[in-house]
Short mmCIF file of C-alpha atoms and ligand atoms in Angstrom, two decimals:
data_model
loop_
_atom_site.label_atom_id
_atom_site.label_comp_id
_atom_site.label_asym_id
_atom_site.label_seq_id
_atom_site.Cartn_x
_atom_site.Cartn_y
_atom_site.Cartn_z
CA MET A 1370 123.10 144.53 79.54
CA GLY A 1371 123.17 141.49 82.13
CA THR A 1372 120.26 140.84 84.39
CA LEU A 1373 120.48 140.16 88.04
CA ALA A 1374 120.38 136.52 87.56
CA ASP A 1375 123.27 136.81 85.17
CA LEU A 1376 125.25 138.75 87.61
CA ARG A 1377 124.46 136.32 90.37
CA SER A 1378 126.08 133.40 88.35
CA ILE A 1379 129.49 135.09 87.69
CA PRO A 1380 132.06 133.15 89.54
CA VAL A 1381 133.52 135.27 92.48
CA ASP A 1382 137.14 135.96 93.21
CA PRO A 1383 137.86 134.48 96.77
CA LEU A 1384 140.06 137.43 97.32
CA GLU A 1385 137.48 140.10 96.54
CA PRO A 1386 135.10 141.45 98.89
CA ILE A 1387 131.66 141.23 97.78
CA PRO A 1388 129.27 144.30 98.92
CA TYR A 1389 126.34 143.33 101.10
CA ARG A 1390 123.99 145.74 102.73
CA VAL A 1391 122.64 145.51 106.07
CA VAL A 1392 119.15 145.07 106.11
CA GLU A 1393 118.40 144.17 109.92
CA LEU A 1394 120.04 144.13 113.08
CA VAL A 1395 118.86 141.92 115.99
CA GLN A 1396 120.33 142.72 119.33
CA GLU A 1397 120.84 139.15 120.74
CA THR A 1398 122.54 139.90 124.07
CA VAL A 1399 124.04 143.36 125.25
CA ASP A 1400 127.26 142.76 123.37
CA VAL A 1401 126.23 140.46 120.57
CA ILE A 1402 124.44 141.40 117.47
CA THR A 1403 122.97 139.29 114.54
CA VAL A 1404 123.72 141.36 111.43
CA VAL A 1405 121.24 140.59 108.45
CA ALA A 1406 123.11 141.22 104.94
CA ALA A 1407 121.77 141.19 101.73
CA PRO A 1408 123.81 141.19 98.45
CA VAL A 1409 123.95 144.66 96.71
CA GLY A 1410 124.39 143.10 93.42
CA GLN A 1411 126.27 139.69 93.09
CA ALA A 1412 125.62 137.16 95.86
CA LEU A 1413 128.00 134.72 97.15
CA PRO A 1414 127.17 130.97 96.88
CA PRO A 1415 125.02 129.73 100.02
CA ALA A 1416 126.99 128.98 103.03
CA GLN A 1417 126.68 125.12 104.42
CA PRO A 1418 126.22 124.53 108.20
CA GLY A 1419 129.75 125.59 109.88
CA GLN A 1420 131.21 127.64 107.14
CA PHE A 1421 132.25 131.06 107.61
CA MET A 1422 132.63 134.39 105.90
CA LEU A 1423 135.59 137.03 106.09
CA VAL A 1424 133.68 140.14 106.75
CA TRP A 1425 135.17 143.45 105.86
CA ALA A 1426 134.38 146.39 107.89
CA PHE A 1427 135.46 149.23 105.71
CA GLY A 1428 138.20 151.44 106.70
CA VAL A 1429 138.59 149.02 109.71
CA GLY A 1430 139.58 145.47 108.73
CA GLU A 1431 138.62 141.99 107.94
CA ILE A 1432 137.58 139.27 110.40
CA PRO A 1433 136.13 135.49 110.06
CA ILE A 1434 132.52 135.18 111.15
CA SER A 1435 130.45 131.92 110.87
CA VAL A 1436 127.27 132.14 109.11
CA SER A 1437 124.57 131.35 111.61
CA ARG A 1438 121.87 131.29 108.97
CA MET A 1439 121.04 131.72 105.23
CA ALA A 1440 117.94 132.93 103.85
CA ALA A 1441 116.62 131.56 100.55
CA ASP A 1442 116.98 135.11 98.86
CA GLY A 1443 120.60 135.12 99.74
CA ARG A 1444 120.44 136.96 102.93
CA VAL A 1445 123.25 136.10 105.18
CA MET A 1446 122.83 136.12 109.07
CA LEU A 1447 126.17 136.90 110.95
CA THR A 1448 126.10 136.92 114.78
CA VAL A 1449 128.91 138.97 116.09
CA ARG A 1450 130.40 139.70 119.72
CA ALA A 1451 132.18 142.85 120.02
CA VAL A 1452 135.91 141.91 121.33
CA GLY A 1453 138.03 144.39 119.43
CA GLN A 1454 138.51 146.82 116.63
CA VAL A 1455 136.84 145.05 113.59
CA SER A 1456 134.12 142.97 115.63
CA GLY A 1457 133.34 146.31 117.35
CA ALA A 1458 132.77 148.09 114.08
CA ILE A 1459 130.61 145.22 112.65
CA VAL A 1460 128.29 145.38 116.10
CA GLY A 1461 128.31 149.21 115.47
CA LEU A 1462 126.96 149.02 111.95
CA GLN A 1463 123.76 150.73 111.05
CA VAL A 1464 120.80 149.42 108.79
CA GLY A 1465 121.82 150.51 105.30
CA GLU A 1466 125.39 150.35 105.72
CA VAL A 1467 127.48 148.11 103.43
CA VAL A 1468 130.09 145.43 104.34
CA GLY A 1469 132.37 143.46 102.19
CA LEU A 1470 131.98 139.60 102.31
CA ARG A 1471 134.23 136.94 101.00
CA GLY A 1472 133.41 133.32 101.13
CA PRO A 1473 131.76 130.94 102.12
CA PHE A 1474 134.90 129.21 103.44
CA GLY A 1475 135.80 125.93 105.31
CA THR A 1476 134.50 122.70 106.02
CA VAL A 1477 130.90 121.79 107.00
CA TRP A 1478 129.27 119.85 109.98
CA PRO A 1479 128.79 116.36 108.47
CA VAL A 1480 125.11 116.27 108.81
CA ALA A 1481 124.23 113.61 106.00
CA GLU A 1482 126.96 111.49 107.63
CA VAL A 1483 125.20 111.26 111.13
CA LEU A 1484 121.72 111.41 110.14
CA GLY A 1485 119.98 108.52 111.54
CA ALA A 1486 122.20 108.05 114.64
CA ASP A 1487 121.62 109.61 118.06
CA VAL A 1488 123.40 112.76 117.82
CA VAL A 1489 124.42 115.18 120.40
CA VAL A 1490 125.35 119.01 119.89
CA VAL A 1491 127.23 120.72 122.47
CA ALA A 1492 127.52 124.61 122.09
CA GLY A 1493 128.99 127.10 124.34
CA GLY A 1494 128.60 130.69 124.28
CA LEU A 1495 128.97 132.04 120.71
CA GLY A 1496 129.68 128.42 119.55
CA LEU A 1497 125.83 128.14 118.90
CA ALA A 1498 126.13 130.26 115.99
CA PRO A 1499 128.09 127.92 113.63
CA LEU A 1500 125.98 125.17 114.94
CA ARG A 1501 122.56 126.73 114.40
CA MET A 1502 121.98 125.69 110.65
CA ALA A 1503 123.30 122.09 111.53
CA ILE A 1504 120.81 121.87 114.41
CA ASP A 1505 117.98 122.92 111.94
CA ALA A 1506 119.35 120.35 109.61
CA LEU A 1507 119.49 117.50 112.10
CA VAL A 1508 116.09 118.40 114.23
CA GLN A 1509 114.12 118.91 110.90
CA PRO A 1510 113.90 115.16 109.83
CA ASP A 1511 114.38 113.20 113.29
CA PRO A 1512 114.24 115.50 116.35
CA ARG A 1513 113.97 112.94 118.90
CA ARG A 1514 117.33 111.64 118.08
CA ILE A 1515 118.84 114.98 118.71
CA THR A 1516 120.19 116.24 122.02
CA VAL A 1517 121.28 119.75 122.27
CA VAL A 1518 123.31 121.00 125.26
CA VAL A 1519 124.24 124.86 125.52
CA GLY A 1520 126.35 126.57 127.83
CA SER A 1521 126.17 130.18 128.46
CA ARG A 1522 127.63 132.73 131.02
CA GLU A 1523 124.41 133.83 132.50
CA PRO A 1524 120.81 133.60 131.29
CA ALA A 1525 121.00 137.40 130.02
CA GLN A 1526 123.83 136.06 127.63
CA ARG A 1527 121.89 133.21 126.00
CA LEU A 1528 121.83 133.20 122.17
CA TYR A 1529 118.87 132.28 120.05
CA PRO A 1530 116.24 131.47 123.02
CA GLY A 1531 113.51 131.28 120.39
CA ASP A 1532 115.29 128.65 118.34
CA LEU A 1533 116.11 126.58 121.69
CA THR A 1534 112.39 126.68 122.38
CA GLY A 1535 111.55 125.78 118.77
CA TRP A 1536 114.00 122.88 118.74
CA ALA A 1537 112.55 121.46 121.96
CA GLU A 1538 108.91 121.93 120.67
CA GLN A 1539 109.77 120.05 117.74
CA GLY A 1540 110.98 117.11 119.91
CA ALA A 1541 114.57 117.47 120.39
CA SER A 1542 116.08 117.03 123.78
CA VAL A 1543 117.25 120.63 124.78
CA HIS A 1544 119.44 121.11 127.98
CA GLU A 1545 120.81 124.63 129.05
CA THR A 1546 123.17 125.51 131.58
CA VAL A 1547 124.77 128.78 132.66
CA ASP A 1548 127.74 129.54 134.83
CA THR A 1549 125.60 131.61 137.36
CA ALA A 1550 121.83 132.63 137.66
CA ASP A 1551 119.31 133.69 140.19
CA ARG A 1552 116.60 131.54 141.47
CA GLU A 1553 114.32 132.28 138.43
CA TRP A 1554 116.40 130.33 135.76
CA HIS A 1555 114.84 127.23 134.87
CA GLY A 1556 117.94 125.28 133.52
CA GLY A 1557 121.27 123.98 135.04
CA VAL A 1558 123.78 125.97 136.70
CA GLY A 1559 127.38 124.50 135.99
CA THR A 1560 129.48 123.87 133.08
CA ALA A 1561 128.39 122.25 129.54
CA THR A 1562 130.41 119.31 130.56
CA THR A 1563 128.51 118.73 133.67
CA MET A 1564 125.42 118.78 131.61
CA VAL A 1565 126.87 116.22 129.29
CA GLU A 1566 127.81 113.92 132.08
CA ARG A 1567 124.04 113.99 132.97
CA LEU A 1568 122.94 112.77 129.60
CA HIS A 1569 122.12 109.00 130.12
CA HIS A 1570 120.79 108.47 126.60
CA PRO A 1571 123.67 106.88 124.72
CA HIS A 1572 124.60 108.86 121.50
CA GLN A 1573 126.77 107.69 118.41
CA ALA A 1574 128.02 110.96 117.16
CA ALA A 1575 128.70 114.44 118.50
CA PHE A 1576 129.13 118.17 117.18
CA VAL A 1577 130.96 120.48 119.59
CA CYS A 1578 131.64 124.25 119.25
CA GLY A 1579 132.71 126.65 121.79
CA PRO A 1580 135.74 128.14 123.80
CA GLU A 1581 138.76 125.49 123.24
CA LEU A 1582 138.82 124.67 126.96
CA MET A 1583 135.18 124.00 127.14
CA MET A 1584 135.22 121.66 124.07
CA MET A 1585 138.24 119.72 125.27
CA SER A 1586 136.51 119.00 128.53
CA ALA A 1587 133.12 118.21 126.92
CA VAL A 1588 134.70 115.95 124.21
CA ARG A 1589 136.43 114.11 127.14
CA ALA A 1590 133.08 113.52 128.73
CA LEU A 1591 131.59 112.31 125.58
CA ALA A 1592 134.14 109.82 124.98
CA GLN A 1593 133.59 108.56 128.52
CA GLN A 1594 129.85 108.01 127.60
CA GLY A 1595 130.98 106.14 124.56
CA VAL A 1596 130.69 108.71 121.76
CA PRO A 1597 133.63 107.38 119.34
CA THR A 1598 136.37 110.13 118.69
CA ASP A 1599 135.95 109.43 114.88
CA ARG A 1600 132.40 110.40 115.14
CA THR A 1601 132.95 113.65 117.29
CA TRP A 1602 133.58 116.82 115.48
CA VAL A 1603 134.59 120.20 116.62
CA SER A 1604 134.97 123.63 115.22
CA LEU A 1605 138.44 125.07 115.66
CA GLU A 1606 138.70 128.52 115.21
CA ARG A 1607 141.98 130.23 115.01
CA ASN A 1608 142.86 133.74 113.81
CA MET A 1609 142.72 134.01 109.97
CA HIS A 1610 143.84 136.13 107.14
CA CYS A 1611 143.49 135.09 103.46
CA GLY A 1612 140.85 132.19 104.22
CA ILE A 1613 142.08 130.25 101.19
CA GLY A 1614 144.91 128.38 102.49
CA HIS A 1615 147.69 130.89 101.24
CA CYS A 1616 148.94 132.71 104.15
CA GLY A 1617 149.63 130.00 106.89
CA ARG A 1618 148.00 132.58 109.43
CA CYS A 1619 145.67 129.66 110.69
CA GLN A 1620 148.20 126.83 110.70
CA LEU A 1621 147.59 124.02 113.30
CA GLY A 1622 150.02 121.27 112.80
CA ALA A 1623 149.65 120.08 109.04
CA LEU A 1624 146.35 121.71 108.99
CA LEU A 1625 145.34 125.03 107.48
CA LEU A 1626 142.21 125.85 109.54
CA CYS A 1627 140.56 128.01 106.94
CA ARG A 1628 140.79 125.02 104.48
CA ASP A 1629 140.85 122.00 106.42
CA GLY A 1630 138.61 123.47 109.05
CA ALA A 1631 137.28 124.98 110.85
CA VAL A 1632 134.96 122.03 111.50
CA VAL A 1633 137.33 119.07 111.81
CA ARG A 1634 137.21 115.46 113.40
CA TRP A 1635 138.36 115.19 116.69
CA ASP A 1636 140.76 112.17 116.24
CA HIS A 1637 142.39 114.29 113.67
CA VAL A 1638 143.28 117.03 115.89
CA GLU A 1639 143.27 115.51 119.52
CA GLU A 1640 147.08 115.40 119.89
CA LEU A 1641 147.42 119.01 118.46
CA MET A 1642 144.87 120.48 120.89
CA GLU A 1643 147.37 119.18 123.85
CA VAL A 1644 150.25 121.19 122.70
CA ARG A 1645 150.36 124.39 125.01
CA GLY A 1646 150.68 127.87 123.81
CA ARG A 1647 153.69 129.96 124.73
CA MET B 13 113.27 95.39 148.99
CA SER B 14 111.68 98.51 150.65
CA ASP B 15 110.81 101.56 148.67
CA LEU B 16 113.71 103.33 150.55
CA ASN B 17 116.21 100.56 149.73
CA GLN B 18 114.98 100.66 145.92
CA LEU B 19 115.37 104.55 145.69
CA LEU B 20 118.97 104.34 147.13
CA ALA B 21 119.90 101.34 144.87
CA GLN B 22 118.69 103.07 141.73
CA HIS B 23 120.45 106.42 142.63
CA ALA B 24 123.35 107.11 140.54
CA PHE B 25 125.45 107.88 143.68
CA PHE B 26 124.98 104.53 145.45
CA ALA B 27 124.82 102.48 142.16
CA GLY B 28 126.84 99.20 142.26
CA LEU B 29 126.77 99.16 146.25
CA GLU B 30 126.33 95.50 147.72
CA PRO B 31 122.72 95.15 148.89
CA HIS B 32 123.89 94.65 152.44
CA LEU B 33 125.54 98.10 152.30
CA ILE B 34 122.62 99.62 150.73
CA ASP B 35 120.65 98.20 153.75
CA ARG B 36 122.99 99.83 156.17
CA VAL B 37 122.47 103.29 154.62
CA ALA B 38 118.77 102.59 154.28
CA ASP B 39 118.76 102.39 158.10
CA MET B 40 120.03 105.95 158.42
CA ALA B 41 117.87 107.40 155.82
CA THR B 42 114.42 108.91 155.17
CA VAL B 43 112.45 110.23 152.30
CA ALA B 44 112.41 114.29 152.45
CA GLU B 45 110.26 116.79 150.50
CA PHE B 46 111.01 120.44 150.32
CA PRO B 47 108.53 122.96 148.42
CA ALA B 48 110.21 125.10 146.06
CA GLY B 49 111.91 128.14 147.47
CA THR B 50 112.61 126.43 151.04
CA TRP B 51 116.13 126.01 152.39
CA ILE B 52 117.61 122.73 152.49
CA ALA B 53 120.82 123.89 154.18
CA ARG B 54 122.20 127.20 155.53
CA ARG B 55 125.88 128.15 155.41
CA GLY B 56 127.82 127.70 158.72
CA THR B 57 125.32 125.41 160.21
CA GLU B 58 125.97 121.91 161.32
CA ALA B 59 125.96 119.66 158.44
CA GLY B 60 124.18 116.67 159.94
CA THR B 61 122.29 115.39 156.74
CA PHE B 62 123.24 114.99 153.16
CA HIS B 63 120.88 114.31 150.41
CA ALA B 64 120.40 112.19 147.30
CA VAL B 65 118.21 114.04 144.87
CA ILE B 66 115.25 111.89 143.50
CA GLU B 67 113.53 114.56 141.75
CA GLY B 68 113.63 118.33 141.18
CA ARG B 69 116.70 120.72 141.31
CA ALA B 70 118.60 121.85 144.51
CA GLY B 71 120.63 125.34 144.12
CA ILE B 72 123.82 126.07 145.61
CA GLU B 73 123.99 129.75 146.60
CA LEU B 74 126.67 132.16 147.32
CA ALA B 75 125.87 135.53 148.76
CA SER B 76 128.14 138.14 149.67
CA ALA B 77 127.42 141.22 151.85
CA GLY B 78 125.09 143.72 149.81
CA GLN B 79 124.86 141.45 146.78
CA PRO B 80 121.98 139.48 145.69
CA ALA B 81 122.69 135.61 146.16
CA LEU B 82 123.77 133.69 143.11
CA VAL B 83 123.16 130.20 142.40
CA VAL B 84 126.72 128.89 141.42
CA ALA B 85 125.63 124.96 140.84
CA THR B 86 122.33 123.20 140.56
CA VAL B 87 122.32 119.57 141.75
CA HIS B 88 120.00 117.28 139.72
CA PRO B 89 118.54 113.96 140.28
CA GLY B 90 120.99 111.20 140.47
CA GLU B 91 123.46 113.54 142.39
CA ILE B 92 123.92 114.49 145.92
CA VAL B 93 123.80 117.67 147.92
CA GLY B 94 126.57 117.84 150.52
CA TRP B 95 129.84 116.46 151.59
CA SER B 96 130.49 118.69 154.59
CA TRP B 97 128.94 116.06 156.90
CA TYR B 98 132.08 113.96 155.98
CA ILE B 99 134.74 116.59 156.45
CA GLU B 100 135.57 118.45 159.61
CA PRO B 101 134.26 121.01 160.70
CA HIS B 102 131.11 119.45 159.62
CA ARG B 103 129.45 122.75 158.73
CA TRP B 104 127.78 123.65 155.49
CA GLN B 105 129.82 125.77 153.29
CA PHE B 106 127.15 127.19 151.13
CA ASP B 107 123.39 127.88 151.29
CA VAL B 108 121.16 125.20 149.55
CA VAL B 109 117.72 126.10 148.29
CA ALA B 110 115.16 123.83 146.71
CA LEU B 111 114.67 125.42 143.11
CA ASP B 112 111.61 123.03 142.26
CA PRO B 113 109.60 120.97 144.56
CA LEU B 114 112.33 118.54 145.72
CA ARG B 115 112.36 115.01 146.90
CA THR B 116 115.33 113.35 148.23
CA VAL B 117 116.71 110.67 150.38
CA ALA B 118 117.93 112.30 153.45
CA ILE B 119 120.72 110.46 154.95
CA ASP B 120 121.97 111.07 158.49
CA GLY B 121 125.46 111.98 157.97
CA GLY B 122 126.75 111.56 161.66
CA LEU B 123 125.44 107.76 161.71
CA LEU B 124 126.97 107.30 158.29
CA ARG B 125 130.29 108.73 159.46
CA VAL B 126 130.50 106.36 162.53
CA ALA B 127 129.36 103.45 160.25
CA CYS B 128 132.02 104.30 157.69
CA VAL B 129 134.67 104.02 160.55
CA ASP B 130 133.07 100.94 161.68
CA ASP B 131 132.88 99.18 158.46
CA HIS B 132 135.89 100.00 156.28
CA GLU B 133 134.11 98.40 153.20
CA LEU B 134 131.40 100.81 153.48
CA GLY B 135 134.02 103.74 154.35
CA TYR B 136 135.74 102.96 151.29
CA HIS B 137 132.79 103.06 148.84
CA ILE B 138 131.36 106.13 150.23
CA GLY B 139 134.70 107.87 150.18
CA ARG B 140 135.41 106.90 146.82
CA ARG B 141 132.10 108.24 145.65
CA LEU B 142 132.44 111.35 147.42
CA ALA B 143 136.07 112.09 146.01
CA ARG B 144 134.49 111.48 142.73
CA VAL B 145 131.73 114.17 143.24
CA VAL B 146 134.49 116.76 144.79
CA ALA B 147 136.73 116.13 141.95
CA SER B 148 134.23 116.87 139.23
CA ARG B 149 132.70 119.93 141.19
CA LEU B 150 136.44 121.31 141.32
CA ASP B 151 136.85 120.68 137.75
CA ALA B 152 133.59 122.47 136.96
CA THR B 153 134.41 125.12 139.39
CA ARG B 154 137.80 125.68 137.64
CA HIS B 155 136.08 126.08 134.24
CA GLN B 156 133.51 128.62 135.67
CA LEU B 157 136.27 130.46 137.38
CA MET B 158 138.02 130.90 133.81
CA ASP B 159 134.86 132.51 132.48
CA VAL B 160 135.27 130.94 129.24
CA TYR B 161 132.36 132.34 127.55
CA GLY B 162 133.63 135.92 128.51
CA HIS B 163 136.17 136.09 125.98
CA ALA B 164 135.97 135.89 122.21
CA ARG B 165 135.90 132.06 120.85
C1 FAD C 1208 136.23 130.56 111.66
C2 FAD C 1208 135.97 131.45 112.48
C3 FAD C 1208 134.79 131.74 112.93
C4 FAD C 1208 134.41 132.65 113.87
N1 FAD C 1208 133.14 132.95 113.91
C5 FAD C 1208 132.62 134.07 114.77
C6 FAD C 1208 131.34 134.43 115.02
O1 FAD C 1208 130.26 133.95 114.49
N2 FAD C 1208 131.01 135.60 115.73
C7 FAD C 1208 132.12 136.13 116.32
O2 FAD C 1208 131.68 137.16 117.15
N3 FAD C 1208 133.35 135.74 116.37
C8 FAD C 1208 133.64 134.68 115.45
N4 FAD C 1208 135.01 134.40 115.29
C9 FAD C 1208 135.99 135.18 116.16
C10 FAD C 1208 136.24 136.51 115.45
O3 FAD C 1208 136.88 136.28 114.24
C11 FAD C 1208 137.19 137.52 116.38
O4 FAD C 1208 136.38 137.60 117.72
C12 FAD C 1208 137.69 138.49 115.57
O5 FAD C 1208 138.71 138.24 114.70
C13 FAD C 1208 138.25 139.46 116.59
O6 FAD C 1208 138.65 140.72 115.89
P1 FAD C 1208 138.85 142.03 116.28
O7 FAD C 1208 139.59 143.10 115.53
O8 FAD C 1208 137.45 142.57 116.63
O9 FAD C 1208 139.55 141.94 117.67
P2 FAD C 1208 141.31 141.75 117.95
O10 FAD C 1208 141.63 143.32 118.41
O11 FAD C 1208 141.92 141.23 116.86
O12 FAD C 1208 141.09 140.95 119.19
C14 FAD C 1208 140.30 141.24 120.38
C15 FAD C 1208 140.42 139.94 121.33
O13 FAD C 1208 139.77 138.61 120.79
C16 FAD C 1208 140.78 137.67 120.50
N5 FAD C 1208 140.91 137.06 119.51
C17 FAD C 1208 140.74 137.50 118.01
N6 FAD C 1208 140.51 136.54 117.06
C18 FAD C 1208 140.16 135.57 117.93
C19 FAD C 1208 139.59 134.20 117.55
N7 FAD C 1208 139.64 133.77 116.25
N8 FAD C 1208 139.41 133.38 118.53
C20 FAD C 1208 139.56 133.67 119.86
N9 FAD C 1208 139.78 134.95 120.24
C21 FAD C 1208 140.17 135.66 119.26
C22 FAD C 1208 142.19 138.39 120.66
O14 FAD C 1208 143.27 137.58 121.10
C23 FAD C 1208 141.93 139.43 121.61
O15 FAD C 1208 141.94 139.05 123.14
C24 FAD C 1208 135.43 133.36 114.43
C25 FAD C 1208 136.70 133.05 114.21
C26 FAD C 1208 137.09 132.06 113.43
C27 FAD C 1208 138.34 131.75 113.07
S1 FES C 1209 143.99 131.97 106.86
FE1 FES C 1209 145.61 132.28 105.13
S2 FES C 1209 146.10 130.17 105.16
FE2 FES C 1209 144.28 130.11 106.30
#
């Protein structure tokens, strides 16, 4: 009989969901939960910063969710907002229940390529989830070169406040802003773009993730501040189905975002982003 | 150069203004300090002054009947509070509160308005800078109204 280690080394079929058990649930905000899931048997390969899994809620359906963190023992953290049927079912999971995971899929934030540069990371709302591991990896070697700008709807909707404090304590420059607040709020009130416009320190590279409107406006502000568009990466998250470049559901121009994204260089998609939906 | 002239010359709103124009503005200005929690302006009152923020944050507040006031924008060092002094009927449109101990250069809007009519070079530069501030606030407000974070990504 094979050992667990043998089982873990068997290559996985990218179309077959692998069972993971929910071992912990972290209530991040009123409607956002981080599901911590551990492999029941065979584990998927570790996700890199920016990659996503297809998460199967049994009997309901399957949706793409970014990996917000990986633990050394193979546990996967997925931060999910309930917006519909499948995400609602995932947010409603109990500890001990099992989900199916496929992946990890997609491109990664090019952390190694920008190390040594002054990097600004701009996250809006849940967009902080796929950036979390990238920020960890950037801050750890050289925190003083890293600026993090985070926009949220209101203070109660902030994601990972402990991480934000931790990155700031390590020496990164962290700027938070919300759409509205009361007087107790310590950060800015306004858009992430307004916060970006306040940065006077020049940056040579940027990672941006959030609602598309927010990303487009933030990227324009970054370009005005001199961040080159070929050193600016965004994460484009369109509806997905197969996750492996077969079905065409995630097509954007010549790109299949499940395979060529979600993380893409801005100068490769800038024109496509100007095309209006109908 | 006096301290006040220097504060104005180094402030992002006035950056690049010719020294003789900075001198004119400085003649109408004074340094103001507000403890945290105090009012800088009240909605509906005469907008006689505007503020170039030097230190601390000002909060622009909107209150509707029966609801607690909400801060809808913060103004940070290098930015200005108020353009109502420039546009009729010269009344504040919002309440403005000091969120931190706040230091500003307070400029007499009435005098500056007259000076802008008098001296079109000054009027052009001030008007252009104000238009930039208004355009950027309008853009921010549009995005806030879209409630982008309220939806799935
Ligand atoms: C690569 C990738 C990574 C993602 N990472 C995360 C994550 O970490 N956490 C998270 O909560 N969500 C994430 N999403 C979004 C998530 O996949 C959708 O919210 C989910 O598919 C909605 O499915 P549903 O059945 O719950 O809702 P549906 O009933 O399918 O939709 C409910 C509402 O959500 C909108 N919606 C559905 N999918 C998307 C989408 N991809 N982008 C924008 N709006 C959408 C629909 O238009 C509809 O208004 C990611 C999406 C992609 C493509
Ligand atoms: S999701 Fe099927 S091709 Fe991308």
